[in-house]
Short mmCIF file of C-alpha atoms in Angstrom, two decimals:
data_model
loop_
_atom_site.label_atom_id
_atom_site.label_comp_id
_atom_site.label_asym_id
_atom_site.label_seq_id
_atom_site.Cartn_x
_atom_site.Cartn_y
_atom_site.Cartn_z
CA MET A 1 58.41 -93.55 18.35
CA ALA A 2 59.64 -95.84 21.11
CA GLU A 3 59.89 -92.89 23.47
CA GLU A 4 56.27 -91.92 22.71
CA GLN A 5 55.07 -95.48 23.37
CA SER A 6 57.03 -95.56 26.62
CA ALA A 7 55.53 -92.24 27.70
CA THR A 8 52.02 -93.43 26.80
CA SER A 9 52.53 -96.65 28.73
CA SER A 10 53.83 -94.71 31.73
CA ASP A 11 50.84 -92.35 31.66
CA GLN A 12 48.45 -95.30 31.42
CA GLU A 13 50.08 -97.03 34.40
CA GLU A 14 49.87 -93.83 36.42
CA SER A 15 46.20 -93.43 35.48
CA ASN A 16 45.45 -97.03 36.45
CA SER A 17 47.27 -96.56 39.74
CA LYS A 18 45.20 -93.48 40.57
CA GLN A 19 42.02 -95.31 39.62
CA ARG A 20 42.90 -98.25 41.88
CA CYS A 21 43.69 -95.85 44.71
CA CYS A 22 40.35 -94.03 44.32
CA THR A 23 38.48 -97.34 44.17
CA ARG A 24 40.13 -98.57 47.35
CA VAL A 25 39.40 -95.32 49.17
CA PHE A 26 35.76 -95.60 48.08
CA HIS A 27 35.51 -99.19 49.38
CA TRP A 28 37.06 -98.26 52.72
CA LEU A 29 34.87 -95.18 53.16
CA MET A 30 31.72 -97.14 52.35
CA TRP A 31 32.65 -100.00 54.68
CA ILE A 32 33.59 -97.76 57.62
CA SER A 33 30.57 -95.51 57.10
CA LEU A 34 28.09 -98.39 56.96
CA VAL A 35 29.55 -100.10 60.04
CA CYS A 36 29.53 -96.85 62.01
CA TYR A 37 25.99 -96.08 60.87
CA ALA A 38 24.62 -99.46 61.98
CA MET A 39 26.40 -99.34 65.33
CA SER A 40 25.35 -95.73 65.98
CA ARG A 41 21.74 -96.66 65.27
CA PHE A 42 22.02 -99.39 67.87
CA VAL A 43 23.50 -97.00 70.45
CA THR A 44 20.83 -94.32 69.93
CA CYS A 45 17.75 -96.51 69.54
CA ASP A 46 15.02 -96.29 72.19
CA VAL A 47 15.61 -99.84 73.40
CA SER A 48 19.28 -99.13 74.13
CA THR A 49 18.88 -95.71 75.74
CA SER A 50 16.05 -96.85 78.03
CA LEU A 51 17.50 -100.26 78.84
CA PRO A 52 18.52 -99.55 82.48
CA GLU A 53 14.97 -98.42 83.28
CA GLN A 54 13.22 -101.22 81.39
CA ILE A 55 15.05 -104.14 82.98
CA PRO A 56 16.61 -102.91 86.24
CA PHE A 57 16.88 -106.47 87.59
CA VAL A 58 19.45 -107.24 84.88
CA PHE A 59 21.58 -104.22 85.68
CA ILE A 60 22.94 -105.34 89.01
CA ASP A 61 26.39 -104.58 87.62
CA MET A 62 25.39 -101.35 85.93
CA ARG A 63 27.29 -98.66 87.82
CA ARG A 64 27.74 -94.97 87.61
CA SER A 65 30.51 -93.98 85.29
CA PRO A 66 33.92 -93.39 86.90
CA TYR A 67 34.69 -91.20 83.89
CA GLY A 68 31.94 -88.68 84.60
CA LEU A 69 29.77 -89.77 81.66
CA SER A 70 26.00 -89.43 81.88
CA ARG A 71 25.38 -92.94 80.56
CA LYS A 72 25.62 -95.90 82.90
CA TRP A 73 28.39 -98.43 82.75
CA ASP A 74 27.60 -101.96 81.56
CA LEU A 75 29.61 -104.65 83.33
CA THR A 76 27.12 -107.47 82.84
CA ASP A 77 29.68 -109.37 80.74
CA HIS A 78 31.17 -111.37 83.62
CA GLU A 79 34.15 -112.47 81.50
CA TRP A 80 35.24 -108.89 80.90
CA LYS A 81 34.31 -107.89 84.46
CA GLU A 82 36.60 -110.52 85.99
CA CYS A 83 39.36 -109.88 83.46
CA ARG A 84 39.21 -106.18 84.28
CA ARG A 85 39.48 -106.86 88.01
CA PHE A 86 42.45 -109.15 87.45
CA VAL A 87 44.29 -106.66 85.26
CA LEU A 88 43.84 -103.82 87.76
CA LYS A 89 45.25 -105.84 90.65
CA ALA A 90 47.94 -107.74 88.71
CA TRP A 91 49.58 -105.22 86.36
CA PRO A 92 52.30 -104.06 88.84
CA TRP A 93 53.20 -107.71 89.49
CA LEU A 94 53.36 -108.45 85.78
CA ILE A 95 55.68 -105.54 85.01
CA LEU A 96 57.95 -106.27 87.99
CA HIS A 97 58.13 -109.92 86.92
CA SER A 98 59.45 -109.04 83.48
CA VAL A 99 61.82 -106.31 84.66
CA VAL A 100 63.55 -108.66 87.12
CA ALA A 101 63.60 -111.48 84.54
CA ARG A 102 65.28 -109.15 82.03
CA ALA A 103 67.97 -108.29 84.56
CA LEU A 104 68.53 -111.94 85.45
CA GLY A 105 68.74 -112.79 81.76
CA TYR A 106 71.80 -110.57 81.49
CA VAL A 107 73.44 -111.69 84.75
CA VAL A 108 72.46 -115.34 85.39
CA PRO A 109 70.53 -116.69 82.37
CA SER A 110 70.46 -120.26 83.71
CA PHE A 111 68.49 -119.11 86.76
CA VAL A 112 65.63 -117.54 84.77
CA PRO A 113 63.41 -120.70 84.61
CA HIS A 114 63.70 -121.13 88.40
CA TYR A 115 62.84 -117.46 88.86
CA HIS A 116 59.77 -117.82 86.64
CA VAL A 117 58.55 -120.74 88.76
CA ALA A 118 59.19 -119.01 92.09
CA TYR A 119 57.67 -115.67 91.09
CA SER A 120 54.60 -117.18 89.41
CA LEU A 121 53.84 -119.44 92.37
CA LEU A 122 54.33 -116.53 94.77
CA PHE A 123 51.90 -114.39 92.79
CA VAL A 124 49.31 -117.17 92.52
CA SER A 125 49.59 -117.97 96.23
CA LEU A 126 49.15 -114.35 97.32
CA LYS A 127 46.51 -113.24 94.80
CA LEU A 128 44.56 -116.43 94.06
CA GLY A 129 45.34 -118.67 97.02
CA LEU A 130 47.58 -121.57 97.95
CA GLN A 131 44.97 -123.98 96.60
CA SER A 132 45.33 -122.49 93.12
CA ALA A 133 49.11 -122.80 93.25
CA ALA A 134 48.79 -126.44 94.33
CA ILE A 135 46.37 -127.13 91.46
CA PHE A 136 48.80 -125.79 88.85
CA VAL A 137 51.76 -127.73 90.26
CA PHE A 138 49.69 -130.94 90.40
CA GLU A 139 48.51 -130.37 86.84
CA HIS A 140 52.07 -130.01 85.59
CA THR A 141 53.21 -133.05 87.58
CA VAL A 142 50.60 -135.26 85.91
CA PHE A 143 51.69 -134.24 82.43
CA PHE A 144 55.39 -134.41 83.29
CA ALA A 145 54.85 -138.03 84.30
CA LEU A 146 53.03 -138.61 81.00
CA ALA A 147 56.02 -137.14 79.17
CA TRP A 148 58.21 -139.78 80.83
CA LEU A 149 55.80 -142.54 79.78
CA ARG A 150 55.84 -141.30 76.17
CA LEU A 151 52.25 -142.41 75.43
CA PRO A 152 50.69 -139.77 73.14
CA VAL A 153 47.23 -141.37 73.11
CA LEU A 154 47.10 -141.42 76.92
CA THR A 155 48.30 -137.81 76.99
CA TYR A 156 45.47 -136.68 74.71
CA ALA A 157 42.98 -138.70 76.78
CA VAL A 158 44.09 -137.09 80.06
CA ALA A 159 43.96 -133.64 78.46
CA PHE A 160 40.43 -134.34 77.20
CA PHE A 161 39.34 -135.45 80.68
CA MET A 162 40.81 -132.37 82.36
CA VAL A 163 39.16 -129.99 79.91
CA SER A 164 35.76 -131.70 79.91
CA HIS A 165 35.46 -133.06 83.46
CA PHE A 166 32.89 -130.49 84.57
CA ASP A 167 30.78 -130.78 81.41
CA LEU A 168 30.76 -134.59 81.57
CA PHE A 169 30.51 -135.24 85.31
CA GLY A 170 29.38 -131.92 86.80
CA TYR A 171 32.03 -132.03 89.51
CA ASP A 172 33.78 -128.74 90.27
CA PHE A 173 37.34 -129.35 91.47
CA PHE A 174 37.86 -125.62 92.02
CA ARG A 175 35.01 -124.97 94.44
CA ILE A 176 37.42 -124.72 97.36
CA VAL A 177 38.98 -121.66 95.68
CA LEU A 178 35.52 -120.07 95.32
CA VAL A 179 34.66 -120.67 98.97
CA ARG A 180 37.94 -119.40 100.41
CA HIS A 181 39.01 -116.64 98.03
CA GLY A 182 35.96 -115.37 96.15
CA TYR A 183 34.65 -115.48 92.62
CA ASN A 184 37.43 -113.56 90.88
CA SER A 185 40.14 -115.90 92.17
CA TYR A 186 37.93 -118.84 91.24
CA PHE A 187 37.28 -117.55 87.72
CA VAL A 188 40.95 -116.76 87.04
CA THR A 189 42.02 -120.15 88.40
CA VAL A 190 39.54 -122.04 86.21
CA VAL A 191 40.54 -120.21 83.02
CA ALA A 192 44.27 -120.53 83.80
CA PHE A 193 43.79 -124.25 84.53
CA TYR A 194 42.30 -124.86 81.08
CA TRP A 195 45.04 -122.82 79.40
CA THR A 196 47.63 -124.84 81.31
CA VAL A 197 46.16 -128.13 80.10
CA LEU A 198 46.96 -127.10 76.52
CA ARG A 199 50.42 -125.88 77.48
CA CYS A 200 51.18 -129.13 79.29
CA LEU A 201 50.02 -131.20 76.34
CA SER A 202 52.33 -129.09 74.18
CA PHE A 203 55.46 -129.81 76.20
CA CYS A 204 54.53 -133.50 76.42
CA MET A 205 54.27 -133.87 72.66
CA ASP A 206 57.33 -131.72 71.94
CA CYS A 207 59.50 -133.56 74.47
CA ASN A 208 58.36 -136.92 73.10
CA SER A 209 59.11 -135.91 69.52
CA HIS A 210 62.75 -135.17 70.40
CA SER A 211 63.43 -137.82 73.01
CA GLU A 212 64.37 -140.53 70.49
CA ASP A 213 67.22 -138.43 69.13
CA GLU A 214 68.88 -137.83 72.46
CA ALA A 215 71.17 -139.93 74.59
CA VAL A 216 69.91 -142.16 77.38
CA GLY A 217 71.28 -143.19 80.76
CA ASN A 218 72.74 -140.58 83.07
CA ARG A 219 72.58 -137.89 80.46
CA ARG A 220 68.89 -138.64 80.04
CA GLY A 221 68.23 -138.27 83.75
CA ARG A 222 69.99 -134.91 83.83
CA ARG A 223 68.08 -133.79 80.76
CA HIS A 224 64.76 -134.54 82.47
CA LEU A 225 65.86 -132.81 85.66
CA LEU A 226 66.55 -129.69 83.66
CA SER A 227 63.41 -130.01 81.57
CA TYR A 228 61.29 -130.23 84.73
CA TRP A 229 62.08 -126.62 85.58
CA LYS A 230 61.82 -125.52 81.98
CA THR A 231 58.44 -127.19 81.49
CA LEU A 232 57.12 -125.91 84.82
CA SER A 233 58.28 -122.37 84.05
CA TYR A 234 56.56 -122.67 80.67
CA ALA A 235 53.34 -124.06 82.12
CA ILE A 236 52.93 -121.30 84.73
CA TYR A 237 54.76 -118.44 82.95
CA LEU A 238 52.98 -115.49 84.52
CA PRO A 239 52.10 -113.03 81.70
CA PRO A 240 49.98 -115.51 79.66
CA LEU A 241 49.01 -117.76 82.60
CA TYR A 242 45.47 -116.35 82.66
CA LEU A 243 45.51 -113.62 80.03
CA GLY A 244 46.84 -115.81 77.20
CA PRO A 245 47.73 -116.22 74.40
CA LEU A 246 48.70 -119.86 74.11
CA GLN A 247 52.26 -120.51 72.97
CA ASN A 248 53.73 -123.86 71.92
CA TYR A 249 56.55 -125.22 74.05
CA GLU A 250 59.21 -125.21 71.32
CA ASP A 251 58.42 -121.60 70.45
CA PHE A 252 58.59 -120.67 74.14
CA LEU A 253 62.00 -122.31 74.53
CA SER A 254 63.28 -120.73 71.33
CA SER A 255 62.28 -117.26 72.53
CA GLU A 256 63.61 -117.80 76.06
CA GLU A 257 66.96 -119.23 75.02
CA GLN A 258 67.82 -116.72 72.34
CA GLN A 259 70.13 -113.86 73.24
CA LYS A 260 68.27 -110.91 74.67
CA PRO A 261 68.53 -107.70 72.64
CA ALA A 262 70.54 -104.84 74.02
CA LEU A 263 68.58 -102.48 76.26
CA THR A 264 68.68 -99.51 73.90
CA LEU A 265 66.52 -96.42 73.81
CA ARG A 266 64.62 -97.91 70.89
CA GLU A 267 63.90 -101.07 72.92
CA LEU A 268 62.66 -99.00 75.87
CA VAL A 269 60.41 -96.96 73.61
CA ALA A 270 58.98 -100.14 72.07
CA CYS A 271 58.20 -101.59 75.52
CA GLY A 272 56.65 -98.34 76.72
CA THR A 273 54.61 -97.99 73.54
CA GLY A 274 53.25 -101.51 73.95
CA LEU A 275 52.12 -100.83 77.52
CA LEU A 276 50.63 -97.48 76.53
CA ARG A 277 48.74 -99.11 73.66
CA SER A 278 47.27 -101.66 76.06
CA ALA A 279 46.21 -98.89 78.43
CA VAL A 280 44.48 -97.04 75.57
CA HIS A 281 42.66 -100.22 74.54
CA PHE A 282 41.60 -100.76 78.16
CA LEU A 283 40.21 -97.22 78.34
CA PHE A 284 38.49 -97.62 74.96
CA MET A 285 36.81 -100.82 76.15
CA ASP A 286 35.53 -99.04 79.25
CA LEU A 287 34.11 -96.25 77.11
CA MET A 288 32.46 -98.74 74.75
CA CYS A 289 30.74 -100.36 77.73
CA HIS A 290 29.09 -96.99 78.41
CA TYR A 291 27.40 -96.96 75.01
CA PHE A 292 27.13 -100.50 73.66
CA TYR A 293 24.79 -102.38 76.00
CA SER A 294 25.06 -105.57 73.97
CA SER A 295 25.87 -107.81 76.91
CA ALA A 296 22.98 -106.53 79.00
CA LEU A 297 20.57 -106.72 76.06
CA ASN A 298 21.43 -110.39 75.54
CA LYS A 299 19.84 -111.06 78.92
CA ALA A 300 16.51 -109.68 77.71
CA PRO A 301 15.67 -111.35 74.36
CA HIS A 302 12.14 -109.91 74.38
CA LEU A 303 13.68 -106.44 74.01
CA VAL A 304 15.94 -107.57 71.16
CA ALA A 305 12.74 -108.31 69.24
CA ARG A 306 11.85 -104.60 69.50
CA LEU A 307 15.01 -103.45 67.72
CA ASP A 308 14.56 -102.14 64.20
CA LEU A 309 16.48 -103.98 61.48
CA THR A 310 19.40 -101.56 61.31
CA SER A 311 19.79 -101.54 65.10
CA LEU A 312 19.66 -105.34 65.13
CA VAL A 313 22.52 -105.47 62.63
CA GLY A 314 24.37 -102.92 64.75
CA HIS A 315 23.82 -105.14 67.78
CA GLY A 316 25.45 -108.05 65.96
CA LEU A 317 28.41 -105.90 64.91
CA ALA A 318 28.82 -104.55 68.45
CA LEU A 319 28.90 -108.08 69.87
CA ASN A 320 31.73 -109.02 67.50
CA MET A 321 33.60 -105.78 68.20
CA LEU A 322 33.46 -106.21 71.98
CA PHE A 323 34.51 -109.84 71.54
CA PHE A 324 37.60 -108.73 69.62
CA MET A 325 38.44 -105.98 72.13
CA LYS A 326 38.50 -108.38 75.08
CA TYR A 327 41.03 -110.58 73.33
CA ARG A 328 43.01 -107.57 72.10
CA ILE A 329 43.39 -106.24 75.63
CA GLN A 330 44.29 -109.59 77.19
CA TYR A 331 46.77 -110.73 74.55
CA GLY A 332 48.11 -107.25 73.93
CA LEU A 333 48.87 -106.66 77.60
CA SER A 334 50.55 -110.02 78.18
CA GLY A 335 52.56 -109.62 74.98
CA SER A 336 53.69 -106.12 75.95
CA VAL A 337 54.71 -107.28 79.43
CA ALA A 338 56.60 -110.28 78.03
CA MET A 339 58.38 -107.95 75.59
CA ILE A 340 59.95 -106.16 78.57
CA GLU A 341 61.72 -109.42 79.37
CA GLY A 342 62.68 -109.88 75.72
CA HIS A 343 60.21 -112.73 75.22
CA ARG A 344 57.93 -112.84 72.18
CA LEU A 345 54.40 -114.21 72.52
CA PRO A 346 52.10 -114.90 69.53
CA ALA A 347 50.69 -111.77 67.93
CA PRO A 348 47.50 -110.23 69.38
CA PRO A 349 44.29 -110.52 67.34
CA LYS A 350 43.58 -108.48 64.26
CA CYS A 351 40.33 -106.56 63.95
CA VAL A 352 37.37 -108.79 63.09
CA PHE A 353 36.07 -106.15 60.68
CA ARG A 354 38.99 -106.82 58.33
CA SER A 355 38.76 -110.64 58.16
CA TYR A 356 36.18 -111.60 55.57
CA LEU A 357 37.20 -115.26 55.36
CA CYS A 358 36.39 -117.74 58.09
CA SER A 359 39.94 -119.13 57.93
CA HIS A 360 41.39 -115.63 58.41
CA PHE A 361 39.10 -115.01 61.38
CA TRP A 362 40.24 -118.18 63.14
CA ARG A 363 43.87 -117.69 62.16
CA TYR A 364 44.21 -114.13 63.45
CA LEU A 365 41.69 -113.76 66.28
CA ASP A 366 43.66 -116.19 68.46
CA HIS A 367 46.89 -116.85 66.62
CA GLY A 368 48.42 -118.85 69.46
CA LEU A 369 45.48 -121.25 69.60
CA HIS A 370 45.61 -121.50 65.80
CA LEU A 371 49.28 -122.56 65.94
CA TRP A 372 48.52 -125.05 68.71
CA ILE A 373 45.64 -126.66 66.80
CA LYS A 374 47.68 -126.67 63.59
CA LYS A 375 50.65 -128.44 65.19
CA TYR A 376 48.94 -130.97 67.46
CA ILE A 377 45.67 -131.71 65.65
CA TYR A 378 45.60 -130.47 62.04
CA LEU A 379 49.01 -131.46 60.66
CA PRO A 380 49.16 -134.95 62.25
CA ILE A 381 45.89 -135.81 60.49
CA VAL A 382 46.65 -134.13 57.15
CA GLY A 383 50.07 -135.74 56.86
CA THR A 384 52.42 -135.03 53.98
CA GLN A 385 50.04 -135.69 51.06
CA ARG A 386 47.52 -132.95 51.98
CA LYS A 387 44.57 -134.57 50.22
CA ALA A 388 41.26 -132.71 50.30
CA HIS A 389 39.45 -135.39 52.30
CA ARG A 390 42.22 -135.42 54.90
CA LYS A 391 42.09 -131.63 55.14
CA LEU A 392 38.34 -131.78 55.76
CA LEU A 393 38.82 -134.46 58.40
CA ALA A 394 41.56 -132.41 60.07
CA VAL A 395 39.39 -129.27 60.07
CA ALA A 396 36.52 -131.29 61.57
CA MET A 397 38.79 -132.56 64.34
CA ALA A 398 40.13 -129.04 64.91
CA PHE A 399 36.64 -127.68 65.51
CA THR A 400 35.79 -130.71 67.62
CA SER A 401 38.61 -129.63 69.93
CA VAL A 402 37.22 -126.07 69.90
CA TRP A 403 33.80 -127.51 70.75
CA VAL A 404 35.19 -129.49 73.71
CA TRP A 405 37.30 -126.55 74.89
CA HIS A 406 34.33 -124.16 74.99
CA GLY A 407 31.90 -126.39 76.84
CA MET A 408 30.02 -128.56 74.33
CA THR A 409 26.78 -126.58 74.72
CA THR A 410 24.13 -126.35 72.00
CA ALA A 411 25.21 -122.82 71.07
CA VAL A 412 28.87 -123.84 70.87
CA THR A 413 27.84 -126.80 68.70
CA PHE A 414 26.27 -124.44 66.15
CA TRP A 415 29.25 -122.08 66.37
CA ALA A 416 31.79 -124.83 65.71
CA SER A 417 29.66 -126.49 63.01
CA LEU A 418 29.10 -123.29 61.04
CA SER A 419 32.78 -122.38 61.36
CA PHE A 420 33.68 -125.82 60.03
CA LEU A 421 31.26 -125.25 57.15
CA GLY A 422 32.93 -121.93 56.32
CA ILE A 423 36.45 -123.36 56.18
CA ALA A 424 35.25 -126.52 54.40
CA LEU A 425 33.85 -124.30 51.63
CA GLU A 426 37.25 -122.64 51.31
CA VAL A 427 39.00 -126.01 51.10
CA LEU A 428 36.61 -127.28 48.44
CA LEU A 429 36.87 -124.09 46.39
CA ALA A 430 40.67 -124.19 46.58
CA GLN A 431 40.52 -127.80 45.41
CA ALA A 432 38.17 -126.91 42.55
CA ARG A 433 40.52 -124.17 41.35
CA ARG A 434 43.14 -126.84 40.69
CA LEU A 435 40.99 -128.42 37.99
CA ASP A 436 42.34 -127.87 34.47
CA CYS A 437 39.08 -126.39 33.18
CA LEU A 438 39.01 -123.71 35.88
CA LYS A 439 42.72 -123.02 35.44
CA ASN A 440 42.17 -122.43 31.73
CA PHE A 441 39.14 -120.24 32.42
CA GLU A 442 41.07 -118.09 34.90
CA SER A 443 44.05 -117.71 32.59
CA LYS A 444 41.85 -116.61 29.67
CA HIS A 445 39.14 -114.51 31.29
CA MET A 446 40.38 -113.37 34.70
CA ASN A 447 42.60 -110.39 35.43
CA PRO A 448 43.49 -108.98 38.87
CA VAL A 449 40.51 -106.58 38.90
CA ARG A 450 37.99 -109.28 38.01
CA ARG A 451 39.57 -111.68 40.46
CA ARG A 452 39.19 -109.17 43.29
CA PHE A 453 35.59 -108.57 42.28
CA ILE A 454 34.79 -112.30 42.31
CA LYS A 455 36.49 -112.69 45.68
CA ALA A 456 34.41 -109.86 47.11
CA VAL A 457 31.15 -111.20 45.66
CA LEU A 458 31.79 -114.70 47.01
CA GLY A 459 33.30 -113.34 50.21
CA SER A 460 30.26 -111.26 51.12
CA PRO A 461 27.96 -114.18 52.12
CA HIS A 462 31.01 -115.96 53.54
CA TYR A 463 31.63 -112.93 55.76
CA LEU A 464 28.00 -113.05 56.91
CA LEU A 465 28.38 -116.74 57.74
CA THR A 466 31.41 -115.99 59.93
CA ILE A 467 29.61 -113.20 61.81
CA PHE A 468 26.49 -115.29 62.26
CA ALA A 469 28.50 -118.27 63.54
CA CYS A 470 30.15 -116.09 66.19
CA MET A 471 26.78 -114.86 67.43
CA PHE A 472 25.98 -118.36 68.69
CA TYR A 473 28.95 -118.01 71.03
CA LEU A 474 28.40 -114.36 71.92
CA ALA A 475 24.61 -114.42 72.45
CA ASP A 476 22.07 -117.02 73.51
CA MET A 477 20.12 -119.25 71.14
CA THR A 478 17.01 -117.06 71.27
CA VAL A 479 18.81 -113.88 70.19
CA THR A 480 20.79 -115.68 67.48
CA THR A 481 17.67 -117.37 66.11
CA MET A 482 15.99 -113.99 66.00
CA PHE A 483 18.94 -112.56 64.05
CA PHE A 484 18.73 -115.48 61.62
CA LYS A 485 15.02 -115.02 60.96
CA ARG A 486 15.03 -111.23 60.68
CA VAL A 487 18.36 -110.60 58.92
CA ILE A 488 19.51 -113.69 57.03
CA LEU A 489 16.00 -114.73 55.99
CA GLY A 490 14.92 -111.13 55.53
CA PHE A 491 14.96 -110.91 51.73
CA PRO A 492 15.26 -108.36 50.20
CA LEU A 493 15.46 -106.22 53.35
CA PRO A 494 17.75 -106.20 55.19
CA LEU A 495 19.68 -109.08 53.58
CA VAL A 496 20.57 -107.34 50.31
CA PRO A 497 21.89 -104.12 51.94
CA VAL A 498 23.84 -106.23 54.44
CA LEU A 499 25.46 -108.25 51.65
CA VAL A 500 26.31 -105.04 49.78
CA ALA A 501 27.96 -103.64 52.90
CA LEU A 502 29.89 -106.87 53.40
CA TYR A 503 30.94 -106.68 49.74
CA PHE A 504 32.74 -103.42 50.55
CA GLY A 505 34.13 -105.08 53.68
CA ALA A 506 35.53 -107.94 51.59
CA HIS A 507 37.30 -105.41 49.36
CA ALA A 508 38.71 -103.62 52.40
CA SER A 509 39.88 -106.94 53.82
CA GLN A 510 41.71 -107.77 50.59
CA ASP A 511 43.36 -104.35 50.66
CA ALA A 512 44.54 -104.95 54.23
CA MET A 513 45.99 -108.34 53.28
CA ASP A 514 47.72 -106.85 50.23
CA PHE A 515 49.23 -104.13 52.40
CA GLU A 516 50.55 -106.69 54.88
CA ALA A 517 51.92 -108.84 52.07
CA SER A 518 53.75 -105.87 50.57
CA GLY A 519 55.13 -105.02 54.01
CA ALA A 520 56.41 -108.57 54.41
CA THR A 521 58.01 -108.35 50.97
CA ARG A 522 59.83 -105.17 51.95
CA GLU A 523 61.03 -106.83 55.18
CA THR A 524 62.54 -109.73 53.22
CA ALA A 525 64.07 -107.56 50.51
CA PRO A 526 67.84 -107.86 49.83
CA GLY A 527 69.81 -106.49 52.73
CA ARG A 528 67.13 -107.38 55.27
CA THR A 529 66.69 -110.80 56.81
CA LEU A 530 64.01 -112.28 59.01
CA PRO A 531 64.28 -115.29 61.31
CA VAL A 532 62.79 -118.39 59.72
CA THR A 533 60.61 -120.58 61.92
CA LYS A 534 58.45 -123.60 61.40
CA HIS A 535 55.41 -121.31 61.37
CA SER A 536 56.63 -119.09 58.55
CA LYS A 537 54.77 -121.09 55.94
CA VAL A 538 51.37 -120.15 54.64
CA HIS A 539 48.34 -121.72 56.31
CA PRO A 540 47.38 -124.98 54.58
CA VAL A 541 43.88 -123.70 53.86
CA GLU A 542 44.26 -121.31 50.95
CA ALA A 543 42.06 -118.24 50.68
CA LEU A 544 39.40 -117.77 48.03
#
């Protein structure tokens, strides 16, 4: 009898497992099919195919394809255009930098910070100009002096001024680079300058947090002499200098000072695979620019109004996809190059089509910036008690920093505000789930299947909010307002089909997170250990 019950239970578990597998396959197929359908409608619509002829004045940067394709090549996105130019001229320098640093790490490890400084300044001087090199050294000097003063409030104030000086006063300190070395050198210098502000603030705060525990006097002077080279090598470390991602100073030191792994065949294959992956992403981005004219179309809002509803949705999806690809190429390339040296940068972004929660989007699109905001803005405000009102205040301050960082324009204001709204809803819902009445309801009436269903139902409009918020940053106000009126206010069409599609996307996102969680569990199983860092804990904002 017991054997029969055991066999029945085993058969039932196997049947349930097959049913779950079929359901997940169905959700993934529906999500991928609907996304591909909407984006293909955008590519093949009359507005898109005839765009070069309809607005030739916009297509100054539309060039004939170097790949022999019949469609023209859209390079109207100046951010990608300048990034592409930088990558093509800098990649041999980046690889050589890491190869030599790896060799020095085995022979003379103490010389590596000095090498980083010398090589980075040489590259900047030759490729961007002596003025750019002087700007970065001056920037670091200012913050190094602030680290000596140990005045956190003044450090934050100086960082705010450096990031917002152009928006507040309209004075361009980098114009000399534009005049003498051209727009690409100017653009790269400006972006690298803003990245370096955040890196310098990081080493200021990290050095201050540990200075009280260390000896003073002569030992203190020697410590600062050494930290000057370490902080300067961190501030202008070449792979992420312009490309990103941002890395906190303590994490940089931890990665640099740990023993480099042996140069085995497996290590060489991993480095080569990373570079090859970046090259494939670069090629894929070029091919996408032959078909998805989203950037060019943003410059002609009157033509966006002529898109049918499905093509308009496809336009919004294409904008988010191209946005993700730019970051994936930049962070992926710098991470792969740094890996050659044995240095680990924050992980590159995860696909935006698998992040249905606003918190997941911000956590994984730019993981380095997320860790920076968490350490220097979020956690100091939240404190140890982690009350809901302090979490909301910390999230508000986090997106205020994002708002300042991205220019404080009207579009960025909407982007940051809606993103804050999305995460605030998650915080409030997580707080509500702690109430005894909801705990009792979940324990009595909710099983894993129902819980996933509720998450997908609630996550569908939340997903739409995240996509819509990003459009304020990726398109102008006119195009985004048009999307709001025609899609979000378009009940029942196209709003209901869009929410249904996002419902499948929310299921697919949960599957992806479950798969990653199971992979992490296998990695930490008995017999396998992982390094524990301060960032190993779960993000304070819990998911739905």
